[in-house]
Amino acid sequence: MPRESSSPAPGGEPSRPIRSWVRSSPGTHVWLAVIAVTSLSIALSPDDLDRYLLHRNSSNLHELSRNPVQALLGSAFWIENPASLLLYAVLFEVFHAPVERWLGTAKWLVVVATAHIAATLISQKVVLEAIQHHDVPRSMAHVVDIGVSYGLAASVGILTYRLPRPWRWFYLAGAVAFFAVPLVSNHTYTDLGHAISLLIGLAFWPLTWHTPGAADAAHLARPG
């Protein structure tokens, strides 16, 4: 009886690494898929409708005062410019997917959700105080405040501990410069949120303990 061939069907092999990558970071790719759907809805909507959708799903002061849970959750699944979808897809694959594969979906979700919520609330608190002190117009309470960049900044931060020394320190210096320079030069609440998110990602270092590639210093300190 002839042996059954173990070779893959034509065209089957190239798709396996992609399938494996997606399955190893499901949260990242589900999130990205939802953003793709919302971006498509914005791109196909009339101007009045897309403005309504963006404002309705913003985590600005107005929406946070009306429905804080919906504002915080909804703002994580929209981007203001659908043309930026490809850029976000690349950033998700470079930062979110490796962190999720490394830490696991649950820990990764804790990091990005904490950063998204904390950075949003703190930055909007700064906006509120600025309005109360008449430093910015009251219209700032209604600006569009959506996007996934706070979660990305947190993944950038915690990914520091995945890299071996000495590359870890070059990566960290670059990340700090990338988020600190706009904060110092522009002083926007969004830049503040990015800096806070990066610090939150770095602060989750204990979450990386007992994870491969995280505690190389402790390993090297042991005899032998």
XYZ file of C-alpha atoms in Angstrom:
224
model
C 0.000 0.000 0.000
C 1.580 3.337 -1.002
C 2.454 5.692 1.828
C 0.427 8.835 2.088
C 2.497 11.864 1.219
C 3.237 14.169 4.155
C 4.043 17.125 1.925
C 1.660 20.043 2.215
C -0.850 20.813 -0.472
C 0.300 23.392 -3.001
C -0.201 26.848 -1.646
C -0.839 25.600 1.879
C 2.549 26.035 3.442
C 2.968 29.820 3.027
C -0.245 30.493 4.946
C 0.742 28.463 8.008
C 3.189 30.983 9.530
C 0.587 33.738 9.152
C -2.132 31.585 10.728
C 0.208 30.654 13.552
C 1.153 34.302 14.152
C -2.490 35.403 14.269
C -3.482 32.569 16.610
C -0.586 33.347 18.939
C -1.810 36.932 19.403
C -5.606 36.772 19.064
C -6.352 39.893 21.068
C -4.161 42.040 18.854
C -5.774 40.833 15.663
C -9.364 40.944 16.909
C -8.729 44.534 18.028
C -7.193 45.366 14.659
C -10.120 43.775 12.824
C -12.630 45.884 14.764
C -10.625 49.027 13.985
C -10.658 48.056 10.311
C -14.461 47.781 10.394
C -14.930 51.119 12.166
C -12.439 52.783 9.823
C -14.346 51.446 6.821
C -17.592 52.793 8.254
C -15.984 56.228 8.649
C -14.574 56.141 5.127
C -17.965 55.257 3.617
C -20.077 57.598 5.737
C -21.202 61.083 4.718
C -19.355 63.928 6.414
C -22.106 64.647 8.942
C -22.398 60.998 9.945
C -18.673 60.384 10.325
C -18.338 63.482 12.508
C -21.211 62.215 14.643
C -19.637 58.764 15.000
C -16.249 60.188 15.958
C -17.714 62.571 18.536
C -20.082 59.917 19.901
C -17.197 57.512 20.495
C -14.779 60.076 21.894
C -13.472 59.981 25.436
C -13.617 63.759 25.791
C -14.993 65.510 28.870
C -18.497 65.755 27.451
C -18.808 62.045 26.653
C -17.022 60.975 29.843
C -19.535 62.937 31.917
C -22.476 61.367 30.060
C -21.414 57.737 29.794
C -17.875 57.095 31.062
C -17.796 53.341 30.424
C -18.990 53.643 26.839
C -16.651 56.578 26.202
C -13.582 54.743 27.492
C -14.429 51.496 25.722
C -15.638 52.953 22.444
C -12.698 55.301 21.973
C -10.315 52.337 21.886
C -11.792 51.016 18.621
C -11.736 54.070 16.377
C -9.097 56.082 14.555
C -9.829 59.552 13.261
C -8.226 59.095 9.845
C -9.048 55.811 8.039
C -5.992 56.380 5.834
C -3.859 55.642 8.910
C -5.177 52.072 9.169
C -2.181 50.539 7.399
C 0.223 52.376 9.705
C -1.656 51.137 12.759
C -1.663 47.604 11.366
C 2.139 47.729 11.127
C 2.446 49.178 14.646
C 0.141 46.501 16.042
C 2.294 43.779 14.498
C 5.551 45.372 15.690
C 4.516 46.146 19.277
C 1.210 44.623 20.391
C 1.594 41.179 18.820
C 5.062 40.433 20.275
C 3.995 41.609 23.743
C 0.828 39.494 23.656
C 2.759 36.432 22.505
C 5.345 36.992 25.227
C 3.107 37.784 28.214
C -0.093 36.066 27.164
C -3.369 37.696 26.182
C -4.602 38.340 29.731
C -1.472 40.161 30.937
C -1.147 42.097 27.701
C -4.759 43.212 27.991
C -4.197 44.378 31.572
C -1.281 46.544 30.442
C -2.972 48.193 27.458
C -6.360 48.631 29.169
C -4.778 50.195 32.247
C -2.770 52.594 30.090
C -5.738 53.516 27.901
C -8.025 54.224 30.862
C -5.478 55.926 33.125
C -3.926 58.092 30.405
C -7.357 59.158 29.161
C -8.651 60.089 32.601
C -5.485 61.903 33.674
C -5.136 63.858 30.431
C -8.820 64.814 30.465
C -8.467 65.916 34.087
C -5.705 68.250 32.904
C -8.053 69.581 30.220
C -10.785 70.147 32.808
C -8.462 72.097 35.063
C -7.235 74.148 32.111
C -10.833 75.013 31.221
C -11.619 75.962 34.814
C -8.576 78.255 34.896
C -9.537 79.749 31.500
C -6.292 78.536 29.928
C -8.143 76.790 27.075
C -11.607 77.385 25.564
C -14.617 75.414 26.794
C -14.882 73.841 23.358
C -12.003 71.563 24.423
C -14.591 69.540 26.330
C -16.061 68.452 22.974
C -12.964 67.733 20.885
C -12.581 64.373 19.198
C -10.481 62.190 21.489
C -10.258 58.692 20.058
C -7.577 56.275 19.000
C -5.410 53.428 20.119
C -2.135 55.236 20.632
C -2.210 55.099 24.446
C -2.327 51.311 24.405
C 0.438 51.239 21.818
C 2.645 53.447 23.986
C 2.164 51.029 26.884
C 3.211 48.077 24.722
C 6.248 50.058 23.582
C 7.147 50.534 27.242
C 6.789 46.992 28.501
C 8.497 45.572 25.406
C 11.690 47.120 26.801
C 12.068 44.161 29.162
C 11.878 41.673 26.302
C 15.075 42.947 24.719
C 18.530 41.755 25.812
C 21.154 44.099 27.151
C 22.683 46.365 25.889
C 20.032 46.829 23.149
C 17.406 47.304 25.837
C 18.904 50.629 26.884
C 19.164 51.971 23.324
C 15.543 50.996 22.712
C 14.424 52.630 25.978
C 16.313 55.835 25.217
C 14.689 56.006 21.787
C 11.211 55.369 23.208
C 11.604 58.025 25.903
C 12.878 60.554 23.361
C 10.054 59.737 20.935
C 7.366 60.517 23.517
C 9.161 63.159 25.606
C 10.183 65.523 22.821
C 6.595 66.208 21.636
C 5.452 66.604 25.250
C 8.121 69.208 25.986
C 7.694 71.073 22.702
C 3.915 70.901 22.122
C 2.419 70.559 25.629
C -0.753 68.881 24.339
C -2.942 66.632 26.463
C -2.472 63.844 23.899
C 1.305 64.028 24.278
C 0.804 63.881 28.031
C -1.315 60.771 27.619
C 1.362 59.110 25.512
C 4.050 59.833 28.120
C 1.822 58.488 30.908
C 1.111 55.332 28.905
C 4.808 54.714 28.287
C 5.479 55.034 32.027
C 2.599 52.668 32.803
C 4.053 50.093 30.419
C 7.428 50.410 32.122
C 5.805 50.219 35.566
C 4.337 46.806 34.723
C 7.801 45.253 34.913
C 6.704 42.838 37.721
C 4.234 41.378 35.236
C 7.180 40.139 33.187
C 8.732 38.127 36.006
C 9.051 34.386 35.329
C 8.546 35.141 31.642
C 11.227 33.985 29.144
C 13.602 36.771 28.224
C 12.636 39.082 31.082
C 14.895 38.261 34.011
C 18.231 37.806 32.297
C 19.961 39.870 34.959
C 18.780 37.567 37.718
C 19.852 34.560 35.670
C 23.328 35.936 35.116
C 23.693 36.721 38.809
C 23.348 33.076 39.776
C 26.558 31.024 40.055
C 27.267 29.069 36.911
